[in-house]
C-alpha positions as semicolon CSV with decimal commas, in nm:
position;residue;x (nm);y (nm);z (nm)
1;M;9,848;4,287;4,281
2;L;10,134;4,167;4,062
3;L;10,381;4,332;4,297
4;V;10,225;4,150;4,594
5;I;10,256;3,818;4,409
6;V;10,621;3,886;4,320
7;V;10,706;3,984;4,680
8;Y;10,527;3,673;4,813
9;W;10,726;3,438;4,588
10;V;11,054;3,614;4,666
11;L;10,981;3,563;5,037
12;V;10,893;3,196;4,976
13;V;11,222;3,142;4,791
14;A;11,409;3,327;5,069
15;G;11,253;3,096;5,325
16;V;11,053;3,360;5,512
17;F;10,725;3,191;5,420
18;G;10,685;2,817;5,392
19;F;10,510;2,675;5,092
20;D;10,284;2,452;5,299
21;D;9,935;2,589;5,259
22;G;9,789;2,241;5,279
23;G;9,934;2,120;4,951
24;P;9,714;1,982;4,682
25;D;9,362;1,964;4,810
26;G;9,141;1,720;4,630
27;T;8,838;1,864;4,806
28;D;8,538;2,002;4,628
29;A;8,382;2,342;4,695
30;S;8,137;2,198;4,950
31;E;8,423;2,073;5,171
32;A;8,686;2,344;5,121
33;T;8,682;2,679;5,295
34;G;8,865;3,008;5,248
35;A;9,089;3,054;4,946
36;A;9,087;2,681;4,868
37;G;8,705;2,684;4,865
38;L;8,694;2,985;4,637
39;M;8,950;2,830;4,401
40;S;8,758;2,500;4,396
41;G;8,436;2,687;4,325
42;L;8,600;2,853;4,026
43;G;8,729;2,520;3,899
44;L;9,085;2,601;4,002
45;G;9,116;2,357;4,293
46;G;9,348;2,062;4,319
47;V;9,667;2,268;4,340
48;P;9,788;2,493;4,622
49;A;9,585;2,816;4,632
50;A;9,902;3,026;4,613
51;I;9,981;2,883;4,269
52;A;9,628;2,934;4,136
53;V;9,603;3,291;4,267
54;S;9,951;3,377;4,135
55;L;9,864;3,249;3,788
56;L;9,527;3,424;3,793
57;V;9,678;3,763;3,888
58;T;9,970;3,735;3,646
59;V;9,757;3,641;3,345
60;A;9,495;3,906;3,431
61;W;9,769;4,170;3,457
62;F;9,922;4,072;3,124
63;A;9,583;4,051;2,947
64;S;9,477;4,392;3,080
65;L;9,812;4,539;2,977
66;V;9,773;4,408;2,621
67;G;9,405;4,509;2,606
68;G;9,478;4,858;2,740
69;T;9,744;4,905;2,472
70;L;9,519;4,789;2,189
71;F;9,197;4,962;2,295
72;T;9,145;5,311;2,437
73;G;8,846;5,494;2,579
74;T;8,623;5,442;2,884
75;P;8,379;5,186;2,731
76;A;8,674;4,988;2,599
77;L;8,838;4,994;2,946
78;V;8,545;4,809;3,106
79;A;8,546;4,552;2,826
80;V;8,925;4,511;2,860
81;L;8,895;4,450;3,236
82;L;8,618;4,195;3,193
83;G;8,804;4,030;2,907
84;A;9,124;4,018;3,115
85;L;8,942;3,845;3,400
86;L;8,783;3,593;3,164
87;C;9,114;3,531;2,988
88;A;9,294;3,491;3,324
89;W;9,037;3,240;3,447
90;A;9,049;3,036;3,123
91;C;9,430;3,027;3,104
92;T;9,469;2,951;3,474
93;R;9,214;2,671;3,446
94;L;9,409;2,514;3,159
95;V;9,734;2,528;3,358
96;V;9,570;2,398;3,678
97;V;9,413;2,102;3,496
98;S;9,758;2,015;3,360
99;L;9,923;2,057;3,701
100;R;9,666;1,830;3,869
101;R;9,794;1,541;3,659
102;L;10,154;1,608;3,768
103;I;10,087;1,633;4,141
104;P;10,093;1,288;4,301
105;K;9,780;1,177;4,478
106;E;9,798;1,121;4,851
107;R;9,869;0,757;4,926
108;L;9,603;0,605;5,146
109;P;9,710;0,355;5,412
110;S;9,626;-0,007;5,343
111;R;9,643;-0,337;5,527
112;A;9,945;-0,434;5,319
113;D;10,141;-0,169;5,512
114;F;10,150;-0,410;5,810
115;V;10,334;-0,680;5,614
116;G;10,692;-0,703;5,739
117;R;10,612;-0,552;6,080
118;A;10,643;-0,718;6,418
119;C;10,327;-0,775;6,619
120;V;10,236;-0,888;6,971
121;I;9,998;-1,183;7,005
122;R;9,692;-1,093;7,214
123;T;9,506;-1,428;7,222
124;R;9,595;-1,747;7,413
125;R;9,678;-1,925;7,092
126;V;9,724;-1,872;6,720
127;G;9,628;-2,145;6,479
128;R;9,526;-2,195;6,121
129;D;9,177;-2,066;6,198
130;F;9,209;-1,830;6,494
131;G;9,427;-1,559;6,646
132;Q;9,463;-1,187;6,707
133;A;9,764;-0,962;6,740
134;E;9,839;-0,597;6,800
135;V;10,055;-0,425;6,541
136;T;10,190;-0,071;6,537
137;S;10,186;0,121;6,208
138;A;10,452;0,360;6,085
139;D;10,258;0,662;6,217
140;G;10,257;0,516;6,572
141;S;9,894;0,408;6,586
142;S;9,816;0,050;6,680
143;A;9,558;-0,191;6,548
144;L;9,421;-0,525;6,656
145;V;9,431;-0,759;6,355
146;Q;9,332;-1,117;6,278
147;V;9,634;-1,346;6,239
148;R;9,692;-1,708;6,136
149;Q;9,996;-1,936;6,123
150;T;10,101;-2,211;5,888
151;G;10,318;-2,418;6,123
152;D;10,279;-2,572;6,468
153;E;10,466;-2,309;6,667
154;D;10,327;-2,214;7,006
155;F;10,226;-1,851;7,023
156;A;10,130;-1,748;7,375
157;A;9,968;-1,417;7,465
158;G;10,239;-1,152;7,472
159;S;10,478;-1,331;7,237
160;T;10,620;-1,154;6,935
161;A;10,550;-1,260;6,577
162;L;10,636;-1,128;6,233
163;I;10,362;-1,054;5,980
164;F;10,483;-1,195;5,648
165;A;10,171;-1,193;5,426
166;Y;9,814;-1,069;5,400
167;D;9,528;-1,292;5,288
168;S;9,273;-1,056;5,135
169;P;8,991;-1,313;5,081
170;G;9,010;-1,420;5,447
171;E;9,104;-1,071;5,569
172;F;9,380;-1,192;5,800
173;F;9,759;-1,180;5,826
174;W;9,998;-1,474;5,821
175;V;10,252;-1,470;6,105
176;M;10,565;-1,659;6,204
177;P;10,780;-1,659;6,520
178;Y;11,000;-1,356;6,561
179;D;11,260;-1,255;6,815
180;A;11,169;-0,910;6,950
181;E;11,537;-0,827;6,996
182;L;11,575;-0,826;6,615
183;D;11,298;-0,570;6,557
184;P;11,458;-0,251;6,412
185;D;11,149;-0,048;6,511
186;R;11,155;-0,141;6,879
187;P;11,231;0,136;7,129
188;I;11,576;0,124;7,285
């Protein structure tokens, strides 16, 4: 097994395999399947399964090597193997818990991501108390959002505006006039 782990990591470093097995999975055992589900069930989730399995095999190999050197005989061999598995699980768990703190959590999208983006007005007017606009997020999806303005500009349906702030108590965006030709995200 240690040879398989070494060959796998050599191939990853050589670029034959990509190290993209889903990345850190914050899922629990009820949501995860396959190797990630098994690792989560053993308390080794939260890091890529390849790292957890590699640590588990390496520590088990080393512990069984040390145990086999210190103890001889058939009854001792079974105890060494069980002890090596227990030692591998405990050591791997300690390392995985430490690694979980180092791996950044996935950033969830928020409404504040729309601030600074251009939008297209979808209602006949936008005032201090009413208005809607369509805005496109960085991933290409669009959303219909509530917008308000502070001035007396005329926003007609189809005009372009710039979102410059988000009002969380009112759950709407503040907009101002914007020339669509200046939008760096517009298609050419």
